Short mmCIF file of C-alpha atoms in Angstrom, two decimals:
data_model
loop_
_atom_site.label_atom_id
_atom_site.label_comp_id
_atom_site.label_asym_id
_atom_site.label_seq_id
_atom_site.Cartn_x
_atom_site.Cartn_y
_atom_site.Cartn_z
CA MET T 1 26.59 -35.83 -22.70
CA THR T 2 22.90 -35.94 -21.85
CA LYS T 3 22.11 -36.32 -25.56
CA ARG T 4 24.09 -39.52 -25.84
CA TYR T 5 22.35 -41.21 -22.94
CA PHE T 6 18.90 -39.82 -23.55
CA VAL T 7 17.64 -42.23 -26.21
CA PRO T 8 18.81 -45.44 -24.46
CA LEU T 9 17.32 -44.11 -21.23
CA LEU T 10 14.04 -43.41 -22.97
CA VAL T 11 13.98 -46.94 -24.42
CA VAL T 12 14.71 -48.55 -21.06
CA THR T 13 12.07 -46.49 -19.27
CA ALA T 14 9.46 -47.22 -21.94
CA ALA T 15 10.25 -50.93 -21.73
CA MET T 16 10.01 -50.85 -17.95
CA PHE T 17 6.65 -49.08 -18.03
CA ALA T 18 5.41 -51.57 -20.59
CA TYR T 19 6.53 -54.53 -18.49
CA ALA T 20 5.45 -53.13 -15.10
CA PRO T 21 1.72 -53.96 -15.49
CA ILE T 22 2.58 -57.61 -16.14
CA LEU T 23 4.85 -57.73 -13.13
CA ILE T 24 2.24 -56.02 -10.96
CA ALA T 25 -0.53 -58.33 -12.18
CA ASN T 26 1.59 -61.37 -11.33
CA ALA T 27 2.54 -60.11 -7.88
CA PRO T 28 0.79 -61.95 -5.04
CA TYR T 29 -2.49 -60.58 -3.66
CA GLU T 30 -2.30 -58.91 -0.29
CA SER T 31 -4.27 -61.00 2.23
CA THR T 32 -6.67 -58.35 3.59
CA MET T 33 -6.85 -55.63 0.94
CA GLY T 34 -6.79 -57.84 -2.17
CA LEU T 35 -6.79 -56.08 -5.52
CA VAL T 36 -6.82 -52.47 -4.28
CA GLN T 37 -3.42 -53.01 -2.71
CA LYS T 38 -1.91 -53.04 -6.23
CA ILE T 39 -2.24 -49.25 -6.27
CA PHE T 40 0.74 -49.31 -3.98
CA TYR T 41 3.02 -50.12 -6.94
CA PHE T 42 2.46 -46.72 -8.48
CA HIS T 43 1.19 -44.69 -5.52
CA VAL T 44 4.32 -45.09 -3.38
CA PRO T 45 6.79 -44.67 -6.28
CA SER T 46 5.11 -41.41 -7.27
CA TRP T 47 5.77 -40.11 -3.75
CA PHE T 48 9.38 -41.24 -3.99
CA ALA T 49 9.65 -39.30 -7.24
CA MET T 50 7.96 -36.27 -5.69
CA PHE T 51 10.25 -36.15 -2.67
CA THR T 52 13.29 -36.53 -4.92
CA ALA T 53 12.03 -33.62 -7.02
CA VAL T 54 11.41 -31.54 -3.88
CA PHE T 55 14.97 -32.07 -2.69
CA ILE T 56 16.45 -31.40 -6.13
CA CYS T 57 14.43 -28.19 -6.27
CA GLY T 58 15.55 -27.08 -2.80
CA ILE T 59 19.23 -27.84 -3.31
CA GLN T 60 19.39 -26.34 -6.80
CA SER T 61 17.55 -23.25 -5.54
CA ALA T 62 20.22 -22.80 -2.86
CA ILE T 63 22.98 -23.20 -5.44
CA TYR T 64 21.28 -20.64 -7.68
CA LEU T 65 20.83 -18.19 -4.85
CA PHE T 66 24.39 -18.35 -3.53
CA ARG T 67 26.37 -19.01 -6.68
CA GLY T 68 24.10 -17.23 -9.14
CA ARG T 69 24.24 -20.20 -11.51
CA ALA T 70 21.45 -19.73 -14.04
CA ALA T 71 21.57 -23.43 -14.95
CA SER T 72 20.64 -24.36 -11.37
CA ASP T 73 17.62 -22.10 -11.56
CA ARG T 74 16.46 -23.96 -14.65
CA VAL T 75 16.92 -27.33 -12.96
CA ALA T 76 15.03 -26.04 -9.89
CA ALA T 77 12.18 -24.81 -12.08
CA ALA T 78 11.91 -28.19 -13.77
CA ALA T 79 12.08 -30.03 -10.44
CA GLY T 80 9.43 -27.77 -8.90
CA GLU T 81 7.06 -28.51 -11.76
CA LEU T 82 7.70 -32.25 -11.58
CA ALA T 83 7.19 -32.25 -7.81
CA VAL T 84 3.69 -30.91 -8.47
CA VAL T 85 3.05 -33.46 -11.26
CA PHE T 86 4.13 -36.50 -9.22
CA GLY T 87 2.44 -35.10 -6.13
CA LEU T 88 -0.78 -34.82 -8.09
CA LEU T 89 -0.38 -38.43 -9.19
CA GLY T 90 -0.05 -39.47 -5.55
CA LEU T 91 -2.96 -37.30 -4.48
CA VAL T 92 -5.20 -38.86 -7.14
CA THR T 93 -4.22 -42.49 -6.53
CA GLY T 94 -4.31 -42.12 -2.73
CA PRO T 95 -8.01 -41.27 -2.40
CA LEU T 96 -8.88 -44.02 -4.92
CA TRP T 97 -7.33 -46.50 -2.55
CA GLY T 98 -8.72 -44.74 0.51
CA ARG T 99 -12.27 -44.98 -0.81
CA LYS T 100 -11.94 -48.77 -1.02
CA SER T 101 -10.06 -49.46 2.15
CA TRP T 102 -11.14 -46.67 4.56
CA GLY T 103 -14.56 -46.12 2.97
CA VAL T 104 -13.96 -42.40 2.49
CA TRP T 105 -12.22 -40.37 -0.20
CA TRP T 106 -10.23 -38.23 2.15
CA GLN T 107 -9.05 -38.57 5.72
CA TRP T 108 -7.24 -35.90 7.70
CA ASP T 109 -4.52 -38.42 8.22
CA ALA T 110 -0.92 -37.39 8.80
CA ARG T 111 0.66 -38.48 5.55
CA LEU T 112 -2.21 -37.27 3.39
CA THR T 113 -2.10 -33.87 5.04
CA ILE T 114 1.68 -33.62 4.65
CA ALA T 115 1.38 -34.56 1.00
CA LEU T 116 -1.32 -31.97 0.42
CA LEU T 117 0.68 -29.25 2.16
CA LEU T 118 3.84 -30.04 0.22
CA GLU T 119 1.81 -30.00 -2.97
CA LEU T 120 0.44 -26.58 -2.01
CA THR T 121 3.94 -25.29 -1.25
CA PHE T 122 5.16 -26.27 -4.68
CA ILE T 123 2.06 -24.97 -6.44
CA ALA T 124 2.87 -21.69 -4.67
CA TYR T 125 6.41 -22.06 -6.04
CA LEU T 126 5.04 -22.34 -9.58
CA LEU T 127 2.61 -19.44 -9.04
CA VAL T 128 5.48 -17.22 -7.91
CA ARG T 129 7.51 -18.18 -10.96
CA LYS T 130 4.62 -17.45 -13.28
CA TYR T 131 3.03 -14.35 -11.74
CA GLY T 132 5.76 -12.95 -9.52
CA GLY T 133 6.93 -10.51 -12.17
CA PRO T 134 10.55 -9.51 -12.76
CA GLY T 135 13.04 -10.95 -10.31
CA SER T 136 10.69 -13.75 -9.31
CA GLU T 137 13.44 -16.37 -9.81
CA LYS T 138 15.07 -15.37 -6.55
CA LEU T 139 11.76 -15.32 -4.76
CA ALA T 140 11.00 -18.78 -6.11
CA ALA T 141 14.44 -19.96 -5.02
CA ALA T 142 13.63 -18.87 -1.46
CA VAL T 143 10.33 -20.74 -1.61
CA GLY T 144 12.17 -23.83 -2.86
CA ILE T 145 14.69 -23.70 0.00
CA PHE T 146 12.05 -22.99 2.64
CA GLY T 147 9.78 -25.65 1.20
CA MET T 148 12.52 -28.23 1.51
CA ALA T 149 13.50 -27.11 5.03
CA ASN T 150 9.86 -27.33 6.02
CA VAL T 151 9.57 -31.06 5.22
CA PRO T 152 10.78 -32.31 8.65
CA PHE T 153 8.56 -29.81 10.46
CA LEU T 154 5.51 -30.70 8.44
CA TYR T 155 6.35 -34.32 9.06
CA MET T 156 6.69 -33.97 12.83
CA SER T 157 3.80 -31.61 13.45
CA VAL T 158 1.28 -33.43 11.30
CA ASN T 159 2.43 -36.83 12.51
CA ILE T 160 1.82 -35.93 16.11
CA TRP T 161 -1.45 -34.35 15.11
CA ARG T 162 -2.87 -37.51 13.54
CA THR T 163 -2.00 -40.86 12.02
CA ILE T 164 -4.06 -43.60 10.40
CA HIS T 165 -2.11 -44.15 7.17
CA PRO T 166 -0.29 -47.49 6.84
CA PRO T 167 3.09 -46.71 8.42
CA THR T 168 6.22 -46.32 6.31
CA SER T 169 7.48 -49.51 7.92
CA VAL T 170 5.21 -51.29 5.40
CA VAL T 171 7.95 -51.21 2.78
CA PRO T 172 10.73 -53.15 4.61
CA THR T 173 8.23 -55.80 5.80
CA LEU T 174 6.62 -56.63 2.46
CA PRO T 175 5.55 -60.27 2.04
CA ALA T 176 7.50 -62.40 -0.43
CA GLY T 177 6.81 -61.67 -4.10
CA MET T 178 5.96 -58.02 -3.51
CA PRO T 179 9.35 -56.29 -3.13
CA GLY T 180 10.42 -57.27 -6.68
CA PRO T 181 7.59 -55.52 -8.56
CA PHE T 182 7.61 -52.69 -6.02
CA TRP T 183 11.25 -51.74 -6.47
CA PHE T 184 10.89 -52.28 -10.21
CA SER T 185 8.09 -49.68 -10.20
CA VAL T 186 10.17 -47.33 -8.06
CA ALA T 187 13.05 -47.61 -10.52
CA ALA T 188 10.69 -46.99 -13.46
CA PHE T 189 9.29 -43.88 -11.80
CA MET T 190 12.76 -42.57 -11.00
CA LEU T 191 13.78 -43.05 -14.63
CA LEU T 192 10.62 -41.27 -15.73
CA LEU T 193 11.52 -38.40 -13.41
CA THR T 194 15.02 -38.26 -14.90
CA ILE T 195 13.66 -38.20 -18.45
CA LEU T 196 11.07 -35.53 -17.77
CA MET T 197 13.67 -33.48 -15.89
CA THR T 198 16.10 -33.72 -18.82
CA LEU T 199 13.43 -32.65 -21.29
CA ARG T 200 12.19 -29.82 -19.12
CA VAL T 201 15.70 -28.49 -18.39
CA ARG T 202 16.51 -28.63 -22.10
CA LEU T 203 13.40 -26.61 -22.88
CA GLU T 204 14.44 -23.97 -20.35
CA GLN T 205 17.98 -23.93 -21.76
CA GLN T 206 16.66 -23.30 -25.24
CA ARG T 207 14.35 -20.60 -23.94
CA ALA T 208 17.30 -18.87 -22.28
CA ALA T 209 19.38 -19.23 -25.44
CA LEU T 210 16.54 -17.75 -27.50
CA ASP T 211 16.24 -14.79 -25.14
CA GLU T 212 19.94 -14.16 -25.49
CA LEU T 213 19.67 -14.24 -29.27
CA TYR T 214 16.84 -11.69 -29.17
CA LEU T 215 18.92 -9.44 -26.98
CA ALA T 216 21.91 -9.80 -29.29
CA LEU T 217 19.69 -8.94 -32.27
CA GLU T 218 18.39 -5.80 -30.62
CA GLU T 219 21.89 -4.59 -29.93
CA MET X 1 28.40 -8.38 16.85
CA GLY X 2 27.93 -5.06 18.65
CA GLN X 3 27.39 -3.24 15.38
CA PHE X 4 25.00 -5.92 14.18
CA LEU X 5 22.81 -5.51 17.26
CA ASN X 6 23.05 -1.73 17.05
CA VAL X 7 21.78 -1.72 13.47
CA ALA X 8 18.98 -4.14 14.31
CA LEU X 9 17.90 -2.00 17.25
CA LEU X 10 18.08 1.16 15.15
CA VAL X 11 15.80 -0.35 12.51
CA LEU X 12 13.46 -1.46 15.29
CA ARG X 13 13.52 2.00 16.86
CA LYS X 14 12.71 3.61 13.53
CA ASP X 15 9.72 1.30 13.01
CA VAL X 16 8.47 1.79 16.56
CA ALA X 17 8.82 5.57 16.27
CA ILE X 18 6.77 5.67 13.05
CA GLU X 19 4.17 3.35 14.52
CA VAL X 20 3.88 5.24 17.82
CA LYS X 21 3.27 8.41 15.84
CA SER X 22 0.60 7.07 13.47
CA ARG X 23 -0.56 3.84 15.21
CA GLU X 24 -1.95 2.93 11.80
CA ILE X 25 -0.73 -0.66 11.58
CA LEU X 26 -1.55 -1.48 15.18
CA TYR X 27 -5.11 -0.17 15.00
CA THR X 28 -5.91 -1.67 11.61
CA THR X 29 -4.31 -5.02 12.48
CA LEU X 30 -6.11 -5.23 15.78
CA PHE X 31 -9.44 -4.29 14.26
CA PHE X 32 -8.91 -6.85 11.50
CA ALA X 33 -8.06 -9.56 14.07
CA VAL X 34 -11.23 -8.78 16.02
CA SER X 35 -13.34 -8.98 12.84
CA CYS X 36 -11.71 -12.35 12.09
CA VAL X 37 -12.68 -13.59 15.55
CA LEU X 38 -16.26 -12.49 14.96
CA VAL X 39 -16.46 -14.09 11.53
CA PHE X 40 -15.22 -17.37 12.99
CA ALA X 41 -17.63 -17.02 15.89
CA PHE X 42 -20.54 -17.01 13.47
CA ALA X 43 -19.14 -20.06 11.70
CA LEU X 44 -18.27 -22.09 14.77
CA VAL X 45 -20.73 -21.18 17.52
CA LYS X 46 -23.62 -23.60 17.71
CA GLU X 47 -26.63 -22.88 19.96
CA GLY X 48 -24.69 -20.28 21.88
CA ARG X 49 -21.74 -22.56 22.58
CA VAL X 50 -18.50 -22.73 20.68
CA VAL X 51 -17.47 -26.04 19.10
CA GLU X 52 -14.98 -27.86 21.32
CA ASP X 53 -11.34 -26.69 20.93
CA ALA X 54 -12.40 -24.09 18.37
CA SER X 55 -11.34 -21.13 20.53
CA ALA X 56 -7.66 -22.07 20.24
CA GLY X 57 -8.03 -22.33 16.48
CA ILE X 58 -9.82 -18.98 16.27
CA LEU X 59 -7.05 -17.31 18.28
CA TRP X 60 -4.26 -18.63 16.06
CA ILE X 61 -6.05 -17.98 12.80
CA ALA X 62 -6.72 -14.41 13.91
CA VAL X 63 -3.03 -14.01 14.78
CA ALA X 64 -1.93 -15.47 11.43
CA PHE X 65 -4.35 -13.37 9.35
CA ALA X 66 -3.61 -10.18 11.25
CA GLY X 67 0.10 -10.97 11.01
CA THR X 68 -0.12 -11.23 7.23
CA LEU X 69 -1.84 -7.86 7.09
CA ALA X 70 0.75 -6.25 9.36
CA LEU X 71 3.63 -7.72 7.32
CA GLY X 72 2.17 -6.37 4.11
CA ARG X 73 1.58 -2.91 5.59
CA THR X 74 5.04 -2.51 7.16
CA PHE X 75 6.78 -3.17 3.89
CA GLU X 76 4.21 -1.18 1.91
CA ARG X 77 5.25 1.77 4.04
CA GLU X 78 8.90 1.20 3.14
CA ARG X 79 8.02 0.93 -0.53
CA TYR X 80 5.95 4.10 -0.47
CA GLY X 81 8.77 6.15 0.94
CA GLU X 82 11.33 4.32 -1.22
CA THR X 83 13.12 3.76 2.07
CA LEU X 84 13.86 0.06 1.74
CA ARG X 85 16.49 0.83 -0.89
CA ALA X 86 18.00 3.43 1.42
CA LEU X 87 18.06 0.86 4.22
CA LEU X 88 19.75 -1.68 1.98
CA LEU X 89 22.29 0.87 0.76
CA ALA X 90 23.27 1.76 4.31
CA PRO X 91 26.74 0.49 5.24
CA ALA X 92 25.31 -2.09 7.61
CA PRO X 93 25.04 -5.87 7.56
CA ARG X 94 21.92 -6.81 5.61
CA ALA X 95 21.00 -9.53 8.08
CA ALA X 96 20.84 -6.89 10.82
CA ILE X 97 18.18 -5.03 8.84
CA TYR X 98 16.22 -8.27 8.64
CA VAL X 99 16.51 -8.78 12.40
CA GLY X 100 15.35 -5.21 13.04
CA LYS X 101 12.30 -5.65 10.81
CA LEU X 102 11.57 -9.04 12.39
CA LEU X 103 11.72 -7.57 15.91
CA GLY X 104 9.35 -4.81 14.84
CA ILE X 105 6.77 -7.28 13.51
CA VAL X 106 7.08 -9.53 16.57
CA LEU X 107 6.61 -6.55 18.87
CA LEU X 108 3.58 -5.36 16.95
CA LEU X 109 1.99 -8.79 16.99
CA ALA X 110 2.79 -9.18 20.69
CA VAL X 111 0.88 -5.98 21.42
CA ALA X 112 -2.02 -7.23 19.29
CA GLU X 113 -1.97 -10.57 21.12
CA VAL X 114 -2.14 -8.87 24.52
CA ALA X 115 -5.53 -7.55 23.47
CA LEU X 116 -6.62 -10.55 21.43
CA VAL X 117 -6.00 -13.39 23.89
CA PRO X 118 -8.20 -12.03 26.71
CA LEU X 119 -10.87 -11.12 24.16
CA VAL X 120 -11.03 -14.66 22.71
CA ALA X 121 -10.84 -16.16 26.22
CA LEU X 122 -13.73 -13.95 27.33
CA LEU X 123 -15.95 -14.41 24.27
CA PHE X 124 -15.62 -18.18 24.14
CA GLY X 125 -15.08 -18.95 27.83
CA ALA X 126 -11.71 -20.56 27.06
CA ALA X 127 -9.34 -21.25 29.97
CA PHE X 128 -6.27 -19.85 28.16
CA PHE X 129 -4.88 -18.50 31.41
CA ALA X 130 -4.78 -21.83 33.23
CA ARG X 131 -1.03 -21.97 32.53
CA PRO X 132 -0.01 -18.40 31.69
CA LEU X 133 3.70 -19.11 31.31
CA LEU X 134 3.18 -21.96 28.87
CA LEU X 135 0.71 -19.83 26.91
CA ALA X 136 3.23 -17.01 26.74
CA GLY X 137 5.88 -19.48 25.56
CA LEU X 138 3.59 -20.82 22.82
CA LEU X 139 2.58 -17.36 21.64
CA ALA X 140 6.15 -16.05 21.67
CA SER X 141 7.70 -19.00 19.84
CA GLY X 142 4.78 -19.24 17.40
CA THR X 143 4.80 -15.53 16.60
CA ILE X 144 8.56 -15.52 16.06
CA GLY X 145 8.31 -18.50 13.70
CA PHE X 146 5.48 -16.98 11.71
CA ALA X 147 7.14 -13.56 11.55
CA ALA X 148 10.55 -15.04 10.64
CA VAL X 149 9.21 -16.57 7.44
CA GLY X 150 6.81 -13.68 6.83
CA THR X 151 9.38 -10.90 7.17
CA LEU X 152 11.68 -12.52 4.63
CA PHE X 153 8.92 -13.10 2.07
CA ALA X 154 7.33 -9.69 2.60
CA ALA X 155 10.73 -8.02 2.14
CA MET X 156 11.32 -9.91 -1.09
CA LEU X 157 7.84 -9.18 -2.38
CA VAL X 158 8.28 -5.41 -2.06
CA ARG X 159 9.56 -5.39 -5.63
CA SER X 160 6.85 -7.66 -6.99
CA ARG X 161 3.66 -6.35 -8.55
CA SER X 162 1.48 -9.12 -7.16
CA ARG X 163 2.74 -8.81 -3.58
CA ASP X 164 -0.74 -8.65 -1.99
CA VAL X 165 -1.76 -12.08 -3.21
CA MET X 166 1.67 -13.66 -3.17
CA LEU X 167 2.36 -13.11 0.53
CA PRO X 168 -0.46 -15.31 1.89
CA ILE X 169 0.04 -17.86 -0.91
CA LEU X 170 3.68 -18.34 0.07
CA LEU X 171 3.31 -17.85 3.78
CA TYR X 172 0.47 -20.18 4.76
CA PRO X 173 1.69 -23.53 3.36
CA ILE X 174 5.11 -22.99 4.94
CA THR X 175 3.86 -21.81 8.33
CA VAL X 176 1.35 -24.64 8.76
CA PRO X 177 3.61 -26.34 11.36
CA VAL X 178 3.38 -23.14 13.44
CA ILE X 179 -0.41 -23.13 13.27
CA ILE X 180 -0.66 -26.82 14.14
CA ALA X 181 1.78 -26.53 17.05
CA GLY X 182 0.17 -23.32 18.31
CA VAL X 183 -3.37 -24.63 18.15
CA ARG X 184 -2.61 -28.06 19.65
CA GLY X 185 -0.46 -26.52 22.38
CA THR X 186 -3.16 -24.00 23.27
CA VAL X 187 -5.80 -26.75 23.33
CA ALA X 188 -3.59 -28.74 25.71
CA ILE X 189 -3.47 -25.73 28.05
CA ALA X 190 -7.13 -24.79 27.81
CA GLN X 191 -8.65 -28.25 28.26
CA ALA X 192 -10.30 -29.26 31.53
CA ALA X 193 -7.15 -30.96 32.83
CA PRO X 194 -4.23 -28.93 31.37
CA ASP X 195 -1.57 -31.17 29.88
CA GLU X 196 1.72 -29.41 30.53
CA ALA X 197 3.92 -32.05 28.91
CA VAL X 198 2.07 -31.78 25.59
CA ALA X 199 2.17 -27.98 25.62
CA ALA X 200 5.91 -28.06 26.40
CA MET X 201 6.48 -30.54 23.56
CA TRP X 202 4.80 -28.16 21.08
CA ILE X 203 6.85 -25.26 22.41
CA GLY X 204 9.94 -27.37 21.75
CA LEU X 205 8.85 -27.99 18.17
CA LEU X 206 8.14 -24.28 17.68
CA ALA X 207 11.53 -23.37 19.12
CA ALA X 208 13.21 -25.74 16.65
CA PHE X 209 11.16 -24.20 13.83
CA ASP X 210 12.25 -20.72 14.94
CA VAL X 211 15.92 -21.66 15.06
CA VAL X 212 15.89 -23.31 11.62
CA PHE X 213 13.88 -20.62 9.84
CA VAL X 214 15.55 -17.60 11.46
CA THR X 215 18.92 -19.11 10.51
CA LEU X 216 17.75 -19.79 6.96
CA ALA X 217 16.34 -16.28 6.65
CA LEU X 218 19.55 -14.67 7.94
CA TRP X 219 21.47 -16.81 5.54
CA THR X 220 19.34 -16.04 2.46
CA PHE X 221 18.39 -12.40 3.15
CA GLU X 222 21.62 -11.00 1.73
CA PRO X 223 21.55 -12.75 -1.68
CA LEU X 224 17.77 -12.35 -1.93
CA MET X 225 17.80 -8.60 -1.46
CA THR X 226 20.69 -8.05 -3.87
CA GLU X 227 19.39 -6.87 -7.24
#
């Protein structure tokens, strides 16, 4: 099934990514921040993609742990990796904007800190998968579940600790002309996430199939 | 329920009995915590005075570092004697074994804290004892939260080759809310005008953390420990 939809999906996503710069360039300038505000069209969507990946990873890890479904473990592994990739994208674009609008590269602001901590959690997830040795899938699954459950606590604790980031209420109150390109970018990023996930899961599937063939050969 | 508690208490009694006999983990953990405090003192004391609020941070970091060491050692002991497998093979609910181990770690850390808190208060002139009940609440809920996550991960890592590095790598990012809540709550108590409402708010957050993560650990311990 995935094969049939994959190529059209790829074409649509490529077209959207090709068109997005034009749409972003034509979007109105924000009154106080000017040009640097445009980073918002790919900074925020990359966080959306990261959080989606985090939740996919957590839920699939739970399914793997309780049902023992190997396919869920593969999806979780792919999602964990993509959470790190999109998180990195956010962590790179964030300071670029921060340098221009706060005057510093990094601030110990609530959302930045949460992002960094989540990124660390999922890097730990990948490290466990890679270096945990035999049986590390279950360990990783626990990290995935705990990482997801930790999101609200990170959110609350860090938020009370400090806040200078533009609040999340920015998105519903966007001035006219901005929501269009913004949601377009979000959709493009979500499609990109889907495509990368599909590819990554397929790779894991083939790896598993290859392992099985080796085992069959040995017997 | 009665059997569950019985098993948990038996596991706790076993750990306490071993520890009372050797005192190895308590002594090493405590000594390690004190060295942590000293290392931080050299980093954070300026012209004979500690940087503002740093004493609360030093206390919690010492607890977290020492806790990691204690977690590693307790399970190392089980691995050495090949006793974890025996524990898991026992006809008892797995979650009860987790609770027993958790209680053991919490008790050990509580004993370490009894020595550590006055020491940090004394060395840095911190007014930790301005609101003793709130401080006890913070330490208890924070230690339980830290140990709840730590006990599960340490138990899982027994089988892993790289357990020594993996435990802190997994534990610290996930227990950051505990450190933040503990440090900010302790600062609220130790400041010139203690802010009880803020300290109570952090205790509330820690209690919620404890409930969620103890539940999750109880829920996942069984499938995680099944080979």
